[in-house]
Each structure stands twice: as C-alpha cells, then as structure tokens.
Amino acid sequence: MTETGPVTVRPGTPDDIDAAVAVWSRANEQKNLPAHAARLRAWARDPDTALHVVEDGGQLVGMALRLPGRADDGAGPLIPDLCHLTGISILPEHQGRHLGRRLLDAVLAAGRRDGYARATLWTHADNARAGRLFATRGFGPTGRTAPDEAGAPMVHLECVLKV
C-alpha cells in the first residue's frame, strides 16, 4: 500500500480521461482486455457519461465511469431510471485503503442525485474483493453471466439507488 497525501474523490474532467484509463489498464493488466480500454476512453468522452476519479496527493489512483443504462447491454434504447457502472479501478499499490469504497459511494451518490433508481455493473466472477465491496453497497446478482473479451467469466450485479 502506498500513501502519498490527502485523498480526494471528485468528478473527472476531460483532462483526466487518459490518466484514468491508464489507471484502469494498470489495475487490469493481467486480464488481457485491450479493447475495453478503448471503450472506456470513448465512453468517458460522451457528455452523458460521468467520470469519477480518486487522487492521492495529486496523483490519479482510481477511476469509475457511470453511463446511462441501455437495453441489450448498452446497444439498445435508453432505460431512463438505470445507470451502468464500468471501469471501477484502483491502482494495485493503493488497494486495501478503502479507496474503492469511497469511489463507489461517490458514484452511487451522484447517480441518486441525478435521478437514477438503479445501477448495474459487470464484475469478474473470481474477483472476491470487488464482489465483497459491491455486496456491501447493496449490489446483488441478476442471474446473468457472460465471458469478457478474453473469455473469463463475469457476473452481472444490480442495486437499488432509491427506496
């Protein structure tokens, strides 16, 4: 674990996109998902997408994207009360300090403020640490599974943002 200074979780700006995708790439370098990095970069440039970042002592160490939810795993029409989270990552040397928890809380709070009632995400089935984090924030399995671009199994999770 590396700690360099005050931690800030904030909305990202267009100037943060390349650094944020670099964080995701470093955090996921063992998974062999080059096409996903390009998708993250494109989604982050969409004005309807919200980028959130974590800084530690001025260094960007975490990122997450919140996209408007769409049917057919993003290919279909908008689902007005749904947002989809992707790219949730913390640099490996900064993990274990609850930065992912702070990031996810900020993303979900912003989603509530923006009027979303539900949030979904995909996570790798073998990522127990992420699974525990998502469960503590109310995410549960939808019953859907699918492989990522490298063939690794993923599970689809959903949580209610408004009661």
mmCIF file with all atom_site columns, C-alpha atoms in Angstrom:
data_model
loop_
_atom_site.group_PDB
_atom_site.id
_atom_site.type_symbol
_atom_site.label_atom_id
_atom_site.label_alt_id
_atom_site.label_comp_id
_atom_site.label_asym_id
_atom_site.label_entity_id
_atom_site.label_seq_id
_atom_site.pdbx_PDB_ins_code
_atom_site.Cartn_x
_atom_site.Cartn_y
_atom_site.Cartn_z
_atom_site.occupancy
_atom_site.B_iso_or_equiv
_atom_site.pdbx_formal_charge
_atom_site.auth_seq_id
_atom_site.auth_comp_id
_atom_site.auth_asym_id
_atom_site.auth_atom_id
_atom_site.pdbx_PDB_model_num
ATOM 1   C CA . MET A 1 1   ? 0.000   0.000   0.000   1.00 0.00 ? 1   MET A CA 1
ATOM 2   C CA . THR A 1 2   ? 1.251   3.431   -0.950  1.00 0.00 ? 2   THR A CA 1
ATOM 3   C CA . GLU A 1 3   ? 0.017   6.584   0.700   1.00 0.00 ? 3   GLU A CA 1
ATOM 4   C CA . THR A 1 4   ? 1.265   9.902   -0.612  1.00 0.00 ? 4   THR A CA 1
ATOM 5   C CA . GLY A 1 5   ? -1.042  12.608  0.713   1.00 0.00 ? 5   GLY A CA 1
ATOM 6   C CA . PRO A 1 6   ? -4.608  13.778  1.059   1.00 0.00 ? 6   PRO A CA 1
ATOM 7   C CA . VAL A 1 7   ? -7.146  11.650  -0.793  1.00 0.00 ? 7   VAL A CA 1
ATOM 8   C CA . THR A 1 8   ? -9.828  13.299  -2.914  1.00 0.00 ? 8   THR A CA 1
ATOM 9   C CA . VAL A 1 9   ? -12.709 11.660  -4.774  1.00 0.00 ? 9   VAL A CA 1
ATOM 10  C CA . ARG A 1 10  ? -14.076 14.051  -7.374  1.00 0.00 ? 10  ARG A CA 1
ATOM 11  C CA . PRO A 1 11  ? -15.846 14.272  -10.717 1.00 0.00 ? 11  PRO A CA 1
ATOM 12  C CA . GLY A 1 12  ? -13.375 13.779  -13.524 1.00 0.00 ? 12  GLY A CA 1
ATOM 13  C CA . THR A 1 13  ? -12.729 16.257  -16.312 1.00 0.00 ? 13  THR A CA 1
ATOM 14  C CA . PRO A 1 14  ? -11.815 15.703  -19.968 1.00 0.00 ? 14  PRO A CA 1
ATOM 15  C CA . ASP A 1 15  ? -8.188  16.304  -18.954 1.00 0.00 ? 15  ASP A CA 1
ATOM 16  C CA . ASP A 1 16  ? -8.377  13.262  -16.625 1.00 0.00 ? 16  ASP A CA 1
ATOM 17  C CA . ILE A 1 17  ? -9.512  10.737  -19.245 1.00 0.00 ? 17  ILE A CA 1
ATOM 18  C CA . ASP A 1 18  ? -6.117  9.452   -20.407 1.00 0.00 ? 18  ASP A CA 1
ATOM 19  C CA . ALA A 1 19  ? -4.766  9.156   -16.849 1.00 0.00 ? 19  ALA A CA 1
ATOM 20  C CA . ALA A 1 20  ? -7.976  7.444   -15.699 1.00 0.00 ? 20  ALA A CA 1
ATOM 21  C CA . VAL A 1 21  ? -7.834  4.861   -18.492 1.00 0.00 ? 21  VAL A CA 1
ATOM 22  C CA . ALA A 1 22  ? -4.151  4.315   -17.691 1.00 0.00 ? 22  ALA A CA 1
ATOM 23  C CA . VAL A 1 23  ? -5.164  3.540   -14.090 1.00 0.00 ? 23  VAL A CA 1
ATOM 24  C CA . TRP A 1 24  ? -7.746  1.040   -15.318 1.00 0.00 ? 24  TRP A CA 1
ATOM 25  C CA . SER A 1 25  ? -5.180  -0.537  -17.660 1.00 0.00 ? 25  SER A CA 1
ATOM 26  C CA . ARG A 1 26  ? -2.595  -0.938  -14.885 1.00 0.00 ? 26  ARG A CA 1
ATOM 27  C CA . ALA A 1 27  ? -5.163  -2.345  -12.465 1.00 0.00 ? 27  ALA A CA 1
ATOM 28  C CA . ASN A 1 28  ? -6.311  -4.868  -15.087 1.00 0.00 ? 28  ASN A CA 1
ATOM 29  C CA . GLU A 1 29  ? -3.081  -5.672  -16.942 1.00 0.00 ? 29  GLU A CA 1
ATOM 30  C CA . GLN A 1 30  ? -3.294  -9.385  -16.054 1.00 0.00 ? 30  GLN A CA 1
ATOM 31  C CA . LYS A 1 31  ? -6.723  -9.735  -17.691 1.00 0.00 ? 31  LYS A CA 1
ATOM 32  C CA . ASN A 1 32  ? -5.749  -9.097  -21.353 1.00 0.00 ? 32  ASN A CA 1
ATOM 33  C CA . LEU A 1 33  ? -8.621  -6.722  -22.205 1.00 0.00 ? 33  LEU A CA 1
ATOM 34  C CA . PRO A 1 34  ? -7.164  -4.197  -24.684 1.00 0.00 ? 34  PRO A CA 1
ATOM 35  C CA . ALA A 1 35  ? -10.485 -3.428  -26.392 1.00 0.00 ? 35  ALA A CA 1
ATOM 36  C CA . HIS A 1 36  ? -12.097 -2.438  -23.097 1.00 0.00 ? 36  HIS A CA 1
ATOM 37  C CA . ALA A 1 37  ? -9.548  0.343   -22.529 1.00 0.00 ? 37  ALA A CA 1
ATOM 38  C CA . ALA A 1 38  ? -10.511 1.861   -25.888 1.00 0.00 ? 38  ALA A CA 1
ATOM 39  C CA . ARG A 1 39  ? -14.218 1.594   -24.995 1.00 0.00 ? 39  ARG A CA 1
ATOM 40  C CA . LEU A 1 40  ? -13.601 3.298   -21.641 1.00 0.00 ? 40  LEU A CA 1
ATOM 41  C CA . ARG A 1 41  ? -11.821 6.162   -23.386 1.00 0.00 ? 41  ARG A CA 1
ATOM 42  C CA . ALA A 1 42  ? -14.689 6.599   -25.873 1.00 0.00 ? 42  ALA A CA 1
ATOM 43  C CA . TRP A 1 43  ? -17.395 6.369   -23.189 1.00 0.00 ? 43  TRP A CA 1
ATOM 44  C CA . ALA A 1 44  ? -15.545 8.885   -20.987 1.00 0.00 ? 44  ALA A CA 1
ATOM 45  C CA . ARG A 1 45  ? -15.713 11.429  -23.812 1.00 0.00 ? 45  ARG A CA 1
ATOM 46  C CA . ASP A 1 46  ? -19.506 11.045  -24.112 1.00 0.00 ? 46  ASP A CA 1
ATOM 47  C CA . PRO A 1 47  ? -21.233 14.055  -22.478 1.00 0.00 ? 47  PRO A CA 1
ATOM 48  C CA . ASP A 1 48  ? -23.845 11.742  -20.906 1.00 0.00 ? 48  ASP A CA 1
ATOM 49  C CA . THR A 1 49  ? -21.160 9.753   -19.061 1.00 0.00 ? 49  THR A CA 1
ATOM 50  C CA . ALA A 1 50  ? -19.842 10.759  -15.640 1.00 0.00 ? 50  ALA A CA 1
ATOM 51  C CA . LEU A 1 51  ? -16.173 10.094  -14.902 1.00 0.00 ? 51  LEU A CA 1
ATOM 52  C CA . HIS A 1 52  ? -15.191 9.934   -11.232 1.00 0.00 ? 52  HIS A CA 1
ATOM 53  C CA . VAL A 1 53  ? -11.574 9.832   -10.074 1.00 0.00 ? 53  VAL A CA 1
ATOM 54  C CA . VAL A 1 54  ? -9.581  9.289   -6.895  1.00 0.00 ? 54  VAL A CA 1
ATOM 55  C CA . GLU A 1 55  ? -6.476  11.355  -6.279  1.00 0.00 ? 55  GLU A CA 1
ATOM 56  C CA . ASP A 1 56  ? -3.889  10.661  -3.612  1.00 0.00 ? 56  ASP A CA 1
ATOM 57  C CA . GLY A 1 57  ? -1.525  13.557  -3.075  1.00 0.00 ? 57  GLY A CA 1
ATOM 58  C CA . GLY A 1 58  ? -2.405  14.909  -6.515  1.00 0.00 ? 58  GLY A CA 1
ATOM 59  C CA . GLN A 1 59  ? -1.766  11.574  -8.308  1.00 0.00 ? 59  GLN A CA 1
ATOM 60  C CA . LEU A 1 60  ? -4.740  9.948   -10.025 1.00 0.00 ? 60  LEU A CA 1
ATOM 61  C CA . VAL A 1 61  ? -5.007  6.461   -8.483  1.00 0.00 ? 61  VAL A CA 1
ATOM 62  C CA . GLY A 1 62  ? -8.606  5.391   -9.160  1.00 0.00 ? 62  GLY A CA 1
ATOM 63  C CA . MET A 1 63  ? -11.431 5.770   -11.653 1.00 0.00 ? 63  MET A CA 1
ATOM 64  C CA . ALA A 1 64  ? -15.007 4.780   -12.425 1.00 0.00 ? 64  ALA A CA 1
ATOM 65  C CA . LEU A 1 65  ? -17.475 5.626   -15.174 1.00 0.00 ? 65  LEU A CA 1
ATOM 66  C CA . ARG A 1 66  ? -21.241 5.984   -14.837 1.00 0.00 ? 66  ARG A CA 1
ATOM 67  C CA . LEU A 1 67  ? -23.095 5.599   -18.131 1.00 0.00 ? 67  LEU A CA 1
ATOM 68  C CA . PRO A 1 68  ? -26.799 5.962   -18.826 1.00 0.00 ? 68  PRO A CA 1
ATOM 69  C CA . GLY A 1 69  ? -28.332 2.487   -18.771 1.00 0.00 ? 69  GLY A CA 1
ATOM 70  C CA . ARG A 1 70  ? -29.373 0.953   -22.061 1.00 0.00 ? 70  ARG A CA 1
ATOM 71  C CA . ALA A 1 71  ? -31.158 -2.237  -23.005 1.00 0.00 ? 71  ALA A CA 1
ATOM 72  C CA . ASP A 1 72  ? -29.242 -5.049  -24.706 1.00 0.00 ? 72  ASP A CA 1
ATOM 73  C CA . ASP A 1 73  ? -26.045 -4.443  -22.697 1.00 0.00 ? 73  ASP A CA 1
ATOM 74  C CA . GLY A 1 74  ? -25.634 -0.913  -23.961 1.00 0.00 ? 74  GLY A CA 1
ATOM 75  C CA . ALA A 1 75  ? -26.683 -1.478  -27.578 1.00 0.00 ? 75  ALA A CA 1
ATOM 76  C CA . GLY A 1 76  ? -30.401 -0.764  -27.150 1.00 0.00 ? 76  GLY A CA 1
ATOM 77  C CA . PRO A 1 77  ? -32.577 2.165   -26.182 1.00 0.00 ? 77  PRO A CA 1
ATOM 78  C CA . LEU A 1 78  ? -32.068 4.166   -23.000 1.00 0.00 ? 78  LEU A CA 1
ATOM 79  C CA . ILE A 1 79  ? -33.640 2.883   -19.801 1.00 0.00 ? 79  ILE A CA 1
ATOM 80  C CA . PRO A 1 80  ? -34.491 6.163   -18.017 1.00 0.00 ? 80  PRO A CA 1
ATOM 81  C CA . ASP A 1 81  ? -34.036 5.116   -14.379 1.00 0.00 ? 81  ASP A CA 1
ATOM 82  C CA . LEU A 1 82  ? -30.941 2.928   -14.911 1.00 0.00 ? 82  LEU A CA 1
ATOM 83  C CA . CYS A 1 83  ? -27.250 3.753   -14.861 1.00 0.00 ? 83  CYS A CA 1
ATOM 84  C CA . HIS A 1 84  ? -24.412 1.352   -15.585 1.00 0.00 ? 84  HIS A CA 1
ATOM 85  C CA . LEU A 1 85  ? -21.023 1.464   -13.858 1.00 0.00 ? 85  LEU A CA 1
ATOM 86  C CA . THR A 1 86  ? -17.819 0.344   -15.522 1.00 0.00 ? 86  THR A CA 1
ATOM 87  C CA . GLY A 1 87  ? -14.070 0.738   -15.216 1.00 0.00 ? 87  GLY A CA 1
ATOM 88  C CA . ILE A 1 88  ? -14.111 0.779   -11.409 1.00 0.00 ? 88  ILE A CA 1
ATOM 89  C CA . SER A 1 89  ? -10.410 0.523   -10.589 1.00 0.00 ? 89  SER A CA 1
ATOM 90  C CA . ILE A 1 90  ? -7.791  1.467   -8.019  1.00 0.00 ? 90  ILE A CA 1
ATOM 91  C CA . LEU A 1 91  ? -4.066  1.134   -8.737  1.00 0.00 ? 91  LEU A CA 1
ATOM 92  C CA . PRO A 1 92  ? -2.823  -2.099  -7.125  1.00 0.00 ? 92  PRO A CA 1
ATOM 93  C CA . GLU A 1 93  ? -0.360  -0.345  -4.805  1.00 0.00 ? 93  GLU A CA 1
ATOM 94  C CA . HIS A 1 94  ? -3.199  1.828   -3.444  1.00 0.00 ? 94  HIS A CA 1
ATOM 95  C CA . GLN A 1 95  ? -5.663  -1.013  -2.816  1.00 0.00 ? 95  GLN A CA 1
ATOM 96  C CA . GLY A 1 96  ? -6.548  -2.013  0.725   1.00 0.00 ? 96  GLY A CA 1
ATOM 97  C CA . ARG A 1 97  ? -7.105  1.575   1.902   1.00 0.00 ? 97  ARG A CA 1
ATOM 98  C CA . HIS A 1 98  ? -10.878 1.710   1.251   1.00 0.00 ? 98  HIS A CA 1
ATOM 99  C CA . LEU A 1 99  ? -10.402 3.965   -1.785  1.00 0.00 ? 99  LEU A CA 1
ATOM 100 C CA . GLY A 1 100 ? -12.656 1.732   -3.889  1.00 0.00 ? 100 GLY A CA 1
ATOM 101 C CA . ARG A 1 101 ? -15.355 2.083   -1.241  1.00 0.00 ? 101 ARG A CA 1
ATOM 102 C CA . ARG A 1 102 ? -15.045 5.869   -1.254  1.00 0.00 ? 102 ARG A CA 1
ATOM 103 C CA . LEU A 1 103 ? -15.108 5.934   -5.060  1.00 0.00 ? 103 LEU A CA 1
ATOM 104 C CA . LEU A 1 104 ? -18.143 3.668   -5.336  1.00 0.00 ? 104 LEU A CA 1
ATOM 105 C CA . ASP A 1 105 ? -20.006 5.663   -2.668  1.00 0.00 ? 105 ASP A CA 1
ATOM 106 C CA . ALA A 1 106 ? -19.367 8.888   -4.595  1.00 0.00 ? 106 ALA A CA 1
ATOM 107 C CA . VAL A 1 107 ? -20.513 7.375   -7.892  1.00 0.00 ? 107 VAL A CA 1
ATOM 108 C CA . LEU A 1 108 ? -23.701 5.959   -6.356  1.00 0.00 ? 108 LEU A CA 1
ATOM 109 C CA . ALA A 1 109 ? -24.477 9.222   -4.523  1.00 0.00 ? 109 ALA A CA 1
ATOM 110 C CA . ALA A 1 110 ? -24.078 11.162  -7.774  1.00 0.00 ? 110 ALA A CA 1
ATOM 111 C CA . GLY A 1 111 ? -26.348 8.663   -9.522  1.00 0.00 ? 111 GLY A CA 1
ATOM 112 C CA . ARG A 1 112 ? -29.026 9.186   -6.866  1.00 0.00 ? 112 ARG A CA 1
ATOM 113 C CA . ARG A 1 113 ? -28.712 12.980  -7.204  1.00 0.00 ? 113 ARG A CA 1
ATOM 114 C CA . ASP A 1 114 ? -29.057 12.651  -10.969 1.00 0.00 ? 114 ASP A CA 1
ATOM 115 C CA . GLY A 1 115 ? -32.317 10.742  -10.588 1.00 0.00 ? 115 GLY A CA 1
ATOM 116 C CA . TYR A 1 116 ? -31.283 7.147   -11.241 1.00 0.00 ? 116 TYR A CA 1
ATOM 117 C CA . ALA A 1 117 ? -33.238 4.474   -9.358  1.00 0.00 ? 117 ALA A CA 1
ATOM 118 C CA . ARG A 1 118 ? -30.982 1.501   -10.172 1.00 0.00 ? 118 ARG A CA 1
ATOM 119 C CA . ALA A 1 119 ? -27.359 0.784   -11.033 1.00 0.00 ? 119 ALA A CA 1
ATOM 120 C CA . THR A 1 120 ? -25.829 -2.231  -12.755 1.00 0.00 ? 120 THR A CA 1
ATOM 121 C CA . LEU A 1 121 ? -22.296 -3.437  -13.382 1.00 0.00 ? 121 LEU A CA 1
ATOM 122 C CA . TRP A 1 122 ? -20.361 -6.482  -14.542 1.00 0.00 ? 122 TRP A CA 1
ATOM 123 C CA . THR A 1 123 ? -17.524 -7.897  -12.456 1.00 0.00 ? 123 THR A CA 1
ATOM 124 C CA . HIS A 1 124 ? -15.221 -10.857 -12.879 1.00 0.00 ? 124 HIS A CA 1
ATOM 125 C CA . ALA A 1 125 ? -16.639 -13.920 -11.134 1.00 0.00 ? 125 ALA A CA 1
ATOM 126 C CA . ASP A 1 126 ? -13.278 -14.640 -9.456  1.00 0.00 ? 126 ASP A CA 1
ATOM 127 C CA . ASN A 1 127 ? -12.773 -11.100 -8.091  1.00 0.00 ? 127 ASN A CA 1
ATOM 128 C CA . ALA A 1 128 ? -13.771 -11.787 -4.491  1.00 0.00 ? 128 ALA A CA 1
ATOM 129 C CA . ARG A 1 129 ? -12.532 -8.411  -3.209  1.00 0.00 ? 129 ARG A CA 1
ATOM 130 C CA . ALA A 1 130 ? -14.727 -6.489  -5.675  1.00 0.00 ? 130 ALA A CA 1
ATOM 131 C CA . GLY A 1 131 ? -17.627 -8.845  -5.026  1.00 0.00 ? 131 GLY A CA 1
ATOM 132 C CA . ARG A 1 132 ? -17.471 -8.097  -1.292  1.00 0.00 ? 132 ARG A CA 1
ATOM 133 C CA . LEU A 1 133 ? -17.311 -4.347  -1.936  1.00 0.00 ? 133 LEU A CA 1
ATOM 134 C CA . PHE A 1 134 ? -20.280 -4.413  -4.281  1.00 0.00 ? 134 PHE A CA 1
ATOM 135 C CA . ALA A 1 135 ? -22.308 -6.560  -1.864  1.00 0.00 ? 135 ALA A CA 1
ATOM 136 C CA . THR A 1 136 ? -21.700 -4.086  0.983   1.00 0.00 ? 136 THR A CA 1
ATOM 137 C CA . ARG A 1 137 ? -23.169 -1.366  -1.219  1.00 0.00 ? 137 ARG A CA 1
ATOM 138 C CA . GLY A 1 138 ? -26.330 -3.325  -1.990  1.00 0.00 ? 138 GLY A CA 1
ATOM 139 C CA . PHE A 1 139 ? -25.390 -4.965  -5.285  1.00 0.00 ? 139 PHE A CA 1
ATOM 140 C CA . GLY A 1 140 ? -26.700 -8.457  -5.859  1.00 0.00 ? 140 GLY A CA 1
ATOM 141 C CA . PRO A 1 141 ? -26.554 -10.899 -8.762  1.00 0.00 ? 141 PRO A CA 1
ATOM 142 C CA . THR A 1 142 ? -29.155 -10.587 -11.504 1.00 0.00 ? 142 THR A CA 1
ATOM 143 C CA . GLY A 1 143 ? -28.561 -14.177 -12.598 1.00 0.00 ? 143 GLY A CA 1
ATOM 144 C CA . ARG A 1 144 ? -26.842 -13.122 -15.812 1.00 0.00 ? 144 ARG A CA 1
ATOM 145 C CA . THR A 1 145 ? -23.322 -14.250 -16.652 1.00 0.00 ? 145 THR A CA 1
ATOM 146 C CA . ALA A 1 146 ? -21.133 -13.707 -19.705 1.00 0.00 ? 146 ALA A CA 1
ATOM 147 C CA . PRO A 1 147 ? -17.473 -14.002 -20.666 1.00 0.00 ? 147 PRO A CA 1
ATOM 148 C CA . ASP A 1 148 ? -15.280 -10.933 -21.048 1.00 0.00 ? 148 ASP A CA 1
ATOM 149 C CA . GLU A 1 149 ? -13.339 -10.412 -24.285 1.00 0.00 ? 149 GLU A CA 1
ATOM 150 C CA . ALA A 1 150 ? -10.629 -12.810 -23.071 1.00 0.00 ? 150 ALA A CA 1
ATOM 151 C CA . GLY A 1 151 ? -13.176 -15.486 -22.127 1.00 0.00 ? 151 GLY A CA 1
ATOM 152 C CA . ALA A 1 152 ? -13.085 -15.033 -18.328 1.00 0.00 ? 152 ALA A CA 1
ATOM 153 C CA . PRO A 1 153 ? -16.473 -15.437 -16.610 1.00 0.00 ? 153 PRO A CA 1
ATOM 154 C CA . MET A 1 154 ? -18.254 -12.310 -15.411 1.00 0.00 ? 154 MET A CA 1
ATOM 155 C CA . VAL A 1 155 ? -21.373 -11.814 -13.329 1.00 0.00 ? 155 VAL A CA 1
ATOM 156 C CA . HIS A 1 156 ? -23.953 -9.039  -13.675 1.00 0.00 ? 156 HIS A CA 1
ATOM 157 C CA . LEU A 1 157 ? -24.944 -7.174  -10.498 1.00 0.00 ? 157 LEU A CA 1
ATOM 158 C CA . GLU A 1 158 ? -27.654 -4.617  -9.736  1.00 0.00 ? 158 GLU A CA 1
ATOM 159 C CA . CYS A 1 159 ? -28.571 -2.390  -6.816  1.00 0.00 ? 159 CYS A CA 1
ATOM 160 C CA . VAL A 1 160 ? -31.471 -0.110  -5.982  1.00 0.00 ? 160 VAL A CA 1
ATOM 161 C CA . LEU A 1 161 ? -30.475 3.528   -5.542  1.00 0.00 ? 161 LEU A CA 1
ATOM 162 C CA . LYS A 1 162 ? -33.821 4.899   -4.381  1.00 0.00 ? 162 LYS A CA 1
ATOM 163 C CA . VAL A 1 163 ? -36.240 3.328   -1.955  1.00 0.00 ? 163 VAL A CA 1
#
